[in-house]
Short mmCIF file of N, CA and C and ligand atoms in Angstrom, two decimals:
data_model
loop_
_atom_site.label_atom_id
_atom_site.label_comp_id
_atom_site.label_asym_id
_atom_site.label_seq_id
_atom_site.Cartn_x
_atom_site.Cartn_y
_atom_site.Cartn_z
N MET A 1 95.85 124.52 125.08
CA MET A 1 95.93 124.84 123.76
C MET A 1 95.84 123.63 123.24
N TYR A 2 97.46 123.19 122.77
CA TYR A 2 97.49 122.11 120.86
C TYR A 2 95.92 121.48 121.89
N SER A 3 96.60 120.90 122.67
CA SER A 3 94.83 119.71 123.09
C SER A 3 93.73 120.01 123.37
N SER A 4 92.81 121.22 123.38
CA SER A 4 91.88 121.58 123.04
C SER A 4 90.93 121.68 122.04
N VAL A 5 92.34 122.09 121.12
CA VAL A 5 92.17 121.83 119.45
C VAL A 5 92.41 120.73 119.05
N LEU A 6 93.63 119.86 119.23
CA LEU A 6 92.91 118.70 119.17
C LEU A 6 92.32 117.56 119.37
N ILE A 7 91.41 117.68 120.84
CA ILE A 7 90.17 116.68 121.07
C ILE A 7 89.57 117.69 119.43
N LEU A 8 88.93 118.85 120.06
CA LEU A 8 88.40 119.55 119.26
C LEU A 8 87.79 119.01 117.53
N HIS A 9 90.27 118.61 116.68
CA HIS A 9 89.59 118.47 115.51
C HIS A 9 89.36 116.67 115.56
N SER A 10 89.33 116.05 116.06
CA SER A 10 89.43 114.59 116.73
C SER A 10 87.62 113.63 116.54
N TRP A 11 86.80 115.21 117.35
CA TRP A 11 85.31 114.71 117.49
C TRP A 11 84.98 115.11 116.39
N MET A 12 85.45 116.77 115.72
CA MET A 12 84.69 117.26 114.27
C MET A 12 85.00 116.07 113.57
N ARG A 13 85.56 115.27 113.36
CA ARG A 13 86.25 114.00 112.44
C ARG A 13 85.24 113.15 112.37
N TRP A 14 83.95 112.51 113.91
CA TRP A 14 83.01 112.06 113.70
C TRP A 14 82.26 112.80 112.89
N ALA A 15 80.91 114.53 112.76
CA ALA A 15 80.92 115.23 112.00
C ALA A 15 81.02 114.88 110.37
N VAL A 16 81.94 114.27 109.93
CA VAL A 16 83.05 115.39 109.13
C VAL A 16 82.41 113.20 108.10
N VAL A 17 82.43 112.38 109.39
CA VAL A 17 82.56 111.01 108.37
C VAL A 17 80.76 110.95 108.46
N PHE A 18 79.71 111.32 109.11
CA PHE A 18 78.76 110.87 109.23
C PHE A 18 77.89 111.74 108.07
N LEU A 19 78.93 113.00 107.60
CA LEU A 19 77.98 113.77 106.33
C LEU A 19 78.56 112.99 105.67
N ALA A 20 79.40 112.36 105.01
CA ALA A 20 80.28 112.12 104.27
C ALA A 20 79.95 111.17 103.48
N VAL A 21 78.97 110.08 104.53
CA VAL A 21 78.32 108.80 104.48
C VAL A 21 76.93 109.04 104.20
N ALA A 22 76.63 110.05 104.96
CA ALA A 22 75.31 110.89 103.63
C ALA A 22 75.07 111.25 102.86
N ALA A 23 76.17 112.30 102.68
CA ALA A 23 76.24 112.43 101.25
C ALA A 23 75.90 111.47 99.71
N VAL A 24 76.91 110.26 100.63
CA VAL A 24 76.94 109.62 99.11
C VAL A 24 75.76 109.31 99.03
N ILE A 25 74.67 108.65 100.54
CA ILE A 25 73.81 107.91 100.66
C ILE A 25 72.49 108.97 99.92
N ASN A 26 72.40 110.09 99.84
CA ASN A 26 71.63 110.64 98.66
C ASN A 26 71.96 110.87 97.55
N ALA A 27 73.01 110.99 97.85
CA ALA A 27 73.78 111.02 95.82
C ALA A 27 73.09 110.05 95.33
N ALA A 28 72.98 108.69 95.77
CA ALA A 28 72.81 107.57 95.31
C ALA A 28 71.54 106.89 95.03
N ARG A 29 70.68 108.07 96.27
CA ARG A 29 69.12 107.91 96.09
C ARG A 29 67.97 107.52 94.72
N PRO A 30 67.65 107.72 93.95
CA PRO A 30 66.96 107.84 93.04
C PRO A 30 66.72 109.65 92.61
N SER A 31 66.49 110.11 91.41
CA SER A 31 65.25 111.91 91.69
C SER A 31 64.09 111.32 91.39
N PRO A 32 63.57 112.10 91.91
CA PRO A 32 62.31 112.60 91.77
C PRO A 32 61.89 112.29 90.15
N ALA A 33 60.47 112.86 90.23
CA ALA A 33 60.66 113.18 88.57
C ALA A 33 60.69 113.98 88.17
N ASN A 34 61.41 115.49 88.78
CA ASN A 34 61.02 116.73 88.23
C ASN A 34 63.34 116.74 87.80
N GLY A 35 63.44 115.55 88.53
CA GLY A 35 64.98 115.67 88.23
C GLY A 35 65.74 116.71 89.15
N ALA A 36 64.97 117.31 90.55
CA ALA A 36 65.52 117.56 91.92
C ALA A 36 66.79 116.63 91.93
N LEU A 37 68.07 117.51 92.64
CA LEU A 37 68.65 116.03 93.51
C LEU A 37 68.80 116.26 94.95
N LEU A 38 67.84 115.39 96.03
CA LEU A 38 67.47 115.09 96.85
C LEU A 38 69.16 114.93 97.46
N GLY A 39 68.46 115.92 99.19
CA GLY A 39 69.71 116.22 100.55
C GLY A 39 70.38 117.51 100.19
N LYS A 40 70.49 118.33 98.92
CA LYS A 40 71.25 119.24 98.83
C LYS A 40 71.33 120.20 100.69
N ALA A 41 70.70 120.49 101.67
CA ALA A 41 70.25 121.00 102.24
C ALA A 41 72.17 120.36 103.23
N TRP A 42 72.02 119.21 102.87
CA TRP A 42 72.84 118.39 104.51
C TRP A 42 74.28 118.32 103.34
N ASP A 43 74.71 118.59 101.64
CA ASP A 43 75.09 118.84 101.23
C ASP A 43 76.52 120.37 101.57
N ARG A 44 75.41 121.48 101.67
CA ARG A 44 75.99 122.26 102.54
C ARG A 44 76.19 122.19 103.89
N LEU A 45 76.02 121.47 104.74
CA LEU A 45 76.61 121.18 105.61
C LEU A 45 77.78 120.29 106.31
N TYR A 46 77.86 119.07 105.14
CA TYR A 46 78.80 118.86 105.00
C TYR A 46 80.69 119.52 104.13
N MET A 47 79.57 120.35 102.95
CA MET A 47 80.83 121.47 103.37
C MET A 47 81.36 122.14 104.14
N LEU A 48 79.86 122.86 105.33
CA LEU A 48 80.41 123.40 106.19
C LEU A 48 82.24 122.97 107.07
N ALA A 49 81.42 121.48 107.42
CA ALA A 49 82.23 120.64 108.72
C ALA A 49 83.32 120.74 107.87
N ILE A 50 83.15 120.58 106.63
CA ILE A 50 84.53 119.87 106.11
C ILE A 50 85.80 121.57 106.24
N ASP A 51 85.35 122.45 105.41
CA ASP A 51 86.07 124.03 105.68
C ASP A 51 86.37 124.28 107.32
N ILE A 52 85.20 124.00 108.24
CA ILE A 52 86.22 124.65 109.62
C ILE A 52 86.50 123.33 110.25
N GLN A 53 87.14 121.71 109.66
CA GLN A 53 87.88 120.49 109.79
C GLN A 53 89.33 121.13 108.67
N VAL A 54 89.16 121.30 108.24
CA VAL A 54 90.17 121.76 107.35
C VAL A 54 91.11 122.73 108.24
N LEU A 55 90.55 123.96 108.32
CA LEU A 55 90.53 125.17 108.79
C LEU A 55 91.48 124.49 111.11
N ILE A 56 90.28 123.71 111.07
CA ILE A 56 91.65 124.36 112.93
C ILE A 56 93.10 122.91 112.04
N GLY A 57 92.69 121.95 110.87
CA GLY A 57 93.64 121.39 110.96
C GLY A 57 94.69 122.32 110.16
N LEU A 58 94.42 123.76 109.44
CA LEU A 58 95.36 124.45 109.92
C LEU A 58 96.53 124.45 110.28
N ILE A 59 95.20 124.95 111.77
CA ILE A 59 96.29 125.18 112.66
C ILE A 59 96.24 124.75 113.00
N LEU A 60 96.33 123.46 113.45
CA LEU A 60 97.59 122.35 114.17
C LEU A 60 98.76 122.08 113.26
N TYR A 61 98.79 122.31 111.89
CA TYR A 61 99.48 121.80 110.70
C TYR A 61 101.08 122.78 111.23
N PHE A 62 100.29 124.23 111.10
CA PHE A 62 101.11 125.58 110.74
C PHE A 62 101.40 126.23 112.14
N GLY A 63 101.13 125.46 113.16
CA GLY A 63 100.91 126.54 114.45
C GLY A 63 101.56 125.75 116.25
N LEU A 64 100.19 124.66 116.06
CA LEU A 64 100.43 123.88 117.58
C LEU A 64 101.32 122.20 117.58
N SER A 65 100.90 121.94 116.01
CA SER A 65 101.22 119.91 116.01
C SER A 65 103.06 120.12 116.05
N PRO A 66 103.43 119.22 117.42
CA PRO A 66 104.43 119.61 117.63
C PRO A 66 105.18 118.12 116.46
N PHE A 67 104.84 117.46 115.61
CA PHE A 67 104.50 116.46 114.91
C PHE A 67 105.27 117.10 112.98
N THR A 68 103.84 118.18 112.77
CA THR A 68 104.18 119.23 111.51
C THR A 68 105.52 119.45 112.10
N VAL A 69 105.79 120.42 113.59
CA VAL A 69 107.06 121.76 113.45
C VAL A 69 108.24 120.82 113.37
N ASP A 70 108.04 119.42 113.75
CA ASP A 70 109.42 118.51 114.11
C ASP A 70 109.80 117.56 112.61
N ALA A 71 108.84 117.08 111.83
CA ALA A 71 108.73 117.40 110.47
C ALA A 71 108.71 118.13 109.24
N MET A 72 109.38 119.39 109.57
CA MET A 72 109.93 120.22 108.64
C MET A 72 111.08 120.92 109.06
N ASN A 73 111.22 120.60 110.54
CA ASN A 73 112.47 120.83 110.51
C ASN A 73 113.69 119.97 109.36
N ASN A 74 112.72 118.90 109.45
CA ASN A 74 114.36 118.19 108.75
C ASN A 74 113.25 117.19 107.40
N VAL A 75 112.63 117.80 106.69
CA VAL A 75 111.98 117.14 105.62
C VAL A 75 112.16 115.44 105.61
N ALA A 76 113.36 115.85 105.03
CA ALA A 76 114.46 114.69 104.21
C ALA A 76 113.86 113.40 104.92
N GLN A 77 114.50 113.44 105.67
CA GLN A 77 114.21 112.28 107.69
C GLN A 77 112.84 112.69 107.82
N ALA A 78 111.98 113.52 107.32
CA ALA A 78 110.40 112.58 108.54
C ALA A 78 109.76 111.49 106.81
N MET A 79 110.20 112.18 105.41
CA MET A 79 109.73 111.47 104.85
C MET A 79 109.90 110.48 104.60
N LYS A 80 111.58 109.76 105.82
CA LYS A 80 111.58 108.08 106.00
C LYS A 80 111.31 107.58 107.16
N THR A 81 110.21 108.74 107.47
CA THR A 81 109.82 108.53 108.46
C THR A 81 107.87 108.12 109.15
N PRO A 82 106.92 107.07 108.27
CA PRO A 82 106.01 106.74 108.68
C PRO A 82 105.39 107.76 109.26
N GLN A 83 106.06 107.99 110.58
CA GLN A 83 104.60 108.45 112.01
C GLN A 83 104.64 109.76 111.51
N LEU A 84 106.39 110.73 111.33
CA LEU A 84 105.97 111.54 110.98
C LEU A 84 105.45 111.90 109.25
N ARG A 85 105.69 111.36 108.06
CA ARG A 85 105.53 111.31 106.47
C ARG A 85 104.24 111.27 106.81
N PHE A 86 102.77 110.75 107.23
CA PHE A 86 102.21 110.57 107.72
C PHE A 86 101.30 112.31 107.57
N TRP A 87 101.40 113.13 108.53
CA TRP A 87 101.46 114.58 108.99
C TRP A 87 101.84 115.12 108.46
N LEU A 88 103.16 115.21 108.14
CA LEU A 88 103.84 116.06 106.60
C LEU A 88 102.62 116.55 106.00
N VAL A 89 102.01 114.52 105.29
CA VAL A 89 101.72 114.99 103.83
C VAL A 89 100.93 114.08 103.42
N GLU A 90 100.70 112.78 103.84
CA GLU A 90 99.24 112.13 103.68
C GLU A 90 98.25 113.12 103.91
N HIS A 91 97.84 112.78 105.52
CA HIS A 91 96.71 113.66 105.98
C HIS A 91 96.05 114.46 105.39
N ALA A 92 96.72 115.87 105.07
CA ALA A 92 96.76 117.21 104.85
C ALA A 92 96.24 116.43 103.15
N VAL A 93 97.17 116.21 102.41
CA VAL A 93 96.95 116.19 101.51
C VAL A 93 95.86 115.80 101.15
N GLY A 94 95.27 113.79 101.72
CA GLY A 94 94.29 113.49 101.75
C GLY A 94 93.56 114.24 102.23
N MET A 95 92.89 115.32 102.79
CA MET A 95 92.08 116.03 103.07
C MET A 95 92.02 116.80 102.84
N LEU A 96 92.68 117.35 101.85
CA LEU A 96 92.72 118.77 100.94
C LEU A 96 91.76 118.46 99.37
N VAL A 97 92.60 116.82 99.82
CA VAL A 97 91.50 115.51 98.62
C VAL A 97 89.39 115.55 98.77
N VAL A 98 90.26 115.08 100.12
CA VAL A 98 88.48 115.41 99.51
C VAL A 98 87.60 116.32 99.97
N MET A 99 88.31 117.99 100.13
CA MET A 99 87.39 119.50 99.98
C MET A 99 87.83 119.04 98.90
N GLY A 100 88.43 119.27 97.68
CA GLY A 100 88.15 118.88 96.72
C GLY A 100 87.72 118.92 95.10
N MET A 101 86.76 117.04 96.09
CA MET A 101 86.60 116.27 95.73
C MET A 101 85.08 117.32 95.87
N VAL A 102 84.39 117.42 97.08
CA VAL A 102 82.83 117.30 97.13
C VAL A 102 82.34 118.81 96.42
N ARG A 103 83.42 120.44 96.73
CA ARG A 103 83.55 121.13 95.93
C ARG A 103 82.87 120.75 95.02
N MET A 104 83.51 119.86 93.63
CA MET A 104 83.59 119.65 92.42
C MET A 104 82.64 119.12 92.25
N GLY A 105 82.07 118.19 92.89
CA GLY A 105 80.50 117.12 93.08
C GLY A 105 79.39 118.16 93.35
N ARG A 106 79.97 119.42 93.50
CA ARG A 106 78.51 120.41 94.21
C ARG A 106 78.38 121.07 93.18
N ILE A 107 79.95 121.35 91.68
CA ILE A 107 79.89 122.27 90.94
C ILE A 107 79.41 122.10 89.34
N MET A 108 79.82 120.22 89.65
CA MET A 108 79.91 119.65 87.88
C MET A 108 78.77 119.51 88.41
N SER A 109 77.73 118.80 89.34
CA SER A 109 76.21 119.27 89.75
C SER A 109 75.37 119.75 89.07
N ALA A 110 75.60 121.06 89.29
CA ALA A 110 74.85 122.69 90.01
C ALA A 110 75.23 122.93 87.52
N ASN A 111 76.66 122.58 86.76
CA ASN A 111 76.80 122.66 85.99
C ASN A 111 75.78 122.05 85.22
N SER A 112 75.33 120.55 85.77
CA SER A 112 75.08 119.55 84.03
C SER A 112 73.77 119.70 83.81
N LYS A 113 73.98 119.80 82.52
CA LYS A 113 72.98 119.69 81.20
C LYS A 113 71.59 118.55 81.96
N ASN A 114 71.43 117.57 82.39
CA ASN A 114 70.43 117.44 82.52
C ASN A 114 70.31 116.02 83.82
N PRO A 115 69.19 116.05 85.15
CA PRO A 115 69.59 115.62 85.86
C PRO A 115 69.67 113.78 85.73
N ALA A 116 70.27 113.31 85.26
CA ALA A 116 70.22 112.58 84.51
C ALA A 116 72.15 112.69 84.66
N THR A 117 73.30 113.23 84.14
CA THR A 117 73.88 113.62 84.68
C THR A 117 74.72 114.40 85.74
N ALA A 118 73.58 115.26 86.20
CA ALA A 118 73.77 116.10 87.14
C ALA A 118 74.29 114.87 89.04
N ARG A 119 73.62 113.50 88.76
CA ARG A 119 72.86 112.96 89.94
C ARG A 119 74.42 112.13 89.28
N ARG A 120 74.93 111.74 88.39
CA ARG A 120 75.78 110.71 88.34
C ARG A 120 77.34 111.03 88.75
N ARG A 121 77.56 112.80 88.11
CA ARG A 121 78.00 113.17 88.39
C ARG A 121 79.33 113.29 90.20
N ARG A 122 77.94 113.90 91.26
CA ARG A 122 77.75 114.02 92.36
C ARG A 122 78.37 112.86 93.26
N LEU A 123 77.91 112.04 92.46
CA LEU A 123 77.59 110.40 93.40
C LEU A 123 79.86 109.63 92.64
N ILE A 124 79.79 110.18 91.82
CA ILE A 124 81.17 109.97 91.45
C ILE A 124 81.57 110.44 92.64
N CYS A 125 81.79 111.74 92.52
CA CYS A 125 82.30 112.57 93.42
C CYS A 125 82.86 112.97 94.91
N PHE A 126 81.44 112.54 95.30
CA PHE A 126 81.40 111.99 96.56
C PHE A 126 82.36 111.11 97.44
N SER A 127 81.76 109.95 96.15
CA SER A 127 81.99 108.13 96.90
C SER A 127 83.33 108.53 96.61
N ILE A 128 84.51 109.14 95.47
CA ILE A 128 85.89 109.37 96.14
C ILE A 128 86.31 109.80 97.18
N ALA A 129 85.40 111.20 97.74
CA ALA A 129 85.72 112.24 98.92
C ALA A 129 85.53 111.08 99.88
N LEU A 130 84.38 110.44 99.89
CA LEU A 130 84.22 108.86 101.43
C LEU A 130 85.39 108.83 101.15
N LEU A 131 86.12 108.25 100.03
CA LEU A 131 87.15 106.97 99.80
C LEU A 131 88.75 107.58 100.48
N ALA A 132 88.68 108.56 99.88
CA ALA A 132 89.79 109.99 100.65
C ALA A 132 89.78 110.03 101.50
N LEU A 133 88.67 110.68 102.17
CA LEU A 133 88.39 110.57 103.96
C LEU A 133 88.63 109.60 104.67
N LEU A 134 87.98 108.42 104.45
CA LEU A 134 88.48 107.48 105.28
C LEU A 134 89.96 106.57 105.48
N ALA A 135 90.65 106.76 104.32
CA ALA A 135 92.17 106.78 103.53
C ALA A 135 93.03 108.07 104.25
N SER A 136 92.75 108.49 104.87
CA SER A 136 93.27 109.26 105.51
C SER A 136 93.16 110.27 106.78
N ILE A 137 91.82 108.66 107.32
CA ILE A 137 92.11 108.99 109.02
C ILE A 137 93.30 107.81 108.97
N PRO A 138 93.90 109.00 110.82
CA PRO A 138 94.73 107.67 111.78
C PRO A 138 93.76 106.75 112.47
N TRP A 139 93.49 105.57 111.36
CA TRP A 139 92.63 104.85 112.58
C TRP A 139 93.48 103.34 113.76
N PRO A 140 92.95 103.84 114.49
CA PRO A 140 94.07 102.90 116.32
C PRO A 140 94.36 101.61 115.22
N GLY A 141 95.05 101.49 115.63
CA GLY A 141 96.75 99.75 114.72
C GLY A 141 97.28 100.59 113.63
N LEU A 142 96.76 101.63 113.01
CA LEU A 142 97.84 101.36 111.58
C LEU A 142 99.04 102.33 112.98
N VAL A 143 100.99 102.28 112.34
CA VAL A 143 101.38 103.28 112.90
C VAL A 143 101.80 104.12 112.86
N TYR A 144 100.50 105.54 112.83
CA TYR A 144 100.43 106.86 113.29
C TYR A 144 99.33 106.94 113.09
N GLY A 145 98.58 105.55 114.13
CA GLY A 145 97.10 105.38 114.77
C GLY A 145 96.55 106.09 116.12
N ARG A 146 95.88 106.76 115.61
CA ARG A 146 95.84 107.52 117.14
C ARG A 146 93.71 107.12 117.48
N PRO A 147 93.62 107.32 118.42
CA PRO A 147 92.08 107.19 119.05
C PRO A 147 91.27 107.46 119.01
N LEU A 148 89.57 106.93 118.59
CA LEU A 148 88.37 107.11 117.80
C LEU A 148 87.63 107.88 118.36
N PHE A 149 88.13 108.16 120.16
CA PHE A 149 87.30 108.29 120.79
C PHE A 149 88.39 109.25 121.65
N ARG A 150 88.75 110.40 121.97
CA ARG A 150 90.23 111.73 122.25
C ARG A 150 89.57 111.66 123.27
N PHE A 151 89.85 111.68 124.38
CA PHE A 151 89.80 113.16 126.05
C PHE A 151 90.62 113.49 126.29
N GLU A 152 91.87 113.62 126.14
CA GLU A 152 92.34 114.15 126.29
C GLU A 152 93.96 114.46 125.21
C1 HEM B 201 88.13 116.55 106.15
C2 HEM B 201 88.98 117.02 106.67
C3 HEM B 201 90.40 116.01 107.98
C4 HEM B 201 89.96 115.29 108.96
C5 HEM B 201 88.50 114.51 109.25
C6 HEM B 201 90.57 114.65 109.77
C7 HEM B 201 90.54 114.25 111.29
C8 HEM B 201 91.91 113.90 111.60
C9 HEM B 201 91.96 113.24 113.33
C10 HEM B 201 91.21 112.08 113.06
C11 HEM B 201 93.12 113.43 113.64
C12 HEM B 201 93.68 112.23 114.78
C13 HEM B 201 92.95 113.43 115.99
C14 HEM B 201 93.33 112.49 117.73
O1 HEM B 201 94.90 112.71 117.13
O2 HEM B 201 93.07 112.02 118.16
C15 HEM B 201 93.58 114.10 112.57
C16 HEM B 201 95.18 115.20 113.43
C17 HEM B 201 95.66 115.94 112.58
N1 HEM B 201 94.98 116.52 111.87
FE1 HEM B 201 93.38 116.47 110.85
N2 HEM B 201 91.18 115.81 109.86
C18 HEM B 201 91.38 116.83 108.82
C19 HEM B 201 91.81 118.28 107.48
C20 HEM B 201 92.57 118.30 108.24
C21 HEM B 201 93.93 118.41 107.43
C22 HEM B 201 93.70 119.49 105.75
C23 HEM B 201 95.78 119.60 107.80
C24 HEM B 201 96.53 120.24 107.27
C25 HEM B 201 96.73 121.18 106.73
C26 HEM B 201 94.93 118.39 109.21
C27 HEM B 201 95.95 118.14 110.14
C28 HEM B 201 96.05 116.99 111.22
C29 HEM B 201 97.57 117.59 112.20
C30 HEM B 201 98.53 118.85 112.12
C31 HEM B 201 96.51 116.81 113.55
C32 HEM B 201 97.42 116.53 114.11
C33 HEM B 201 98.76 115.62 114.48
C34 HEM B 201 99.02 115.43 115.70
O3 HEM B 201 98.42 114.80 117.02
O4 HEM B 201 99.84 117.11 117.00
N3 HEM B 201 94.12 117.50 109.02
N4 HEM B 201 92.57 115.09 111.69
#
């Protein structure tokens, strides 16, 4: 069970990364004359992918991962161990920031009075989300690094 959920979470990351890059590119594209924001259907897909990924992450975090179970049993010690602190705090908080920034970008742009402000707000929030996403992924080579493509 743990291994299947981890594999799913690991591969879903690529969908999220792809949609995050697409969202920034769409947000940066100049708006047409009518001021409509481009790529809003892609934004909805991006939000959905993040929601699913966060849900799977929460299942790992509170139920399946031996790393977080270990870390929660001794938080003070875990905070001194980079490999455990990453899973206990940095990864989870970073990814929740991603989710929050994408939501904020969509809401703030929808509530903007003019198209230029809507476009700017969406671009800023989505860019911050992309940076937080890239910073929170356990890339190979880091002390808490993981494979790019997990098969088991
Ligand atoms: C956009 C959201 C997220 C992305 C892209 C993401 C990405 C990843 C990646 C790439 C891994 C490594 C998988 C591997 O070992 O191959 C991972 C593991 C993990 N993630 Fe996430 N994650 C996200 C959200 C979350 C959230 C919100 C939580 C917790 C609240 C979370 C908790 C975990 C845990 C506990 C592990 C596994 C630790 C273990 O190996 O047991 N993730 N995540």
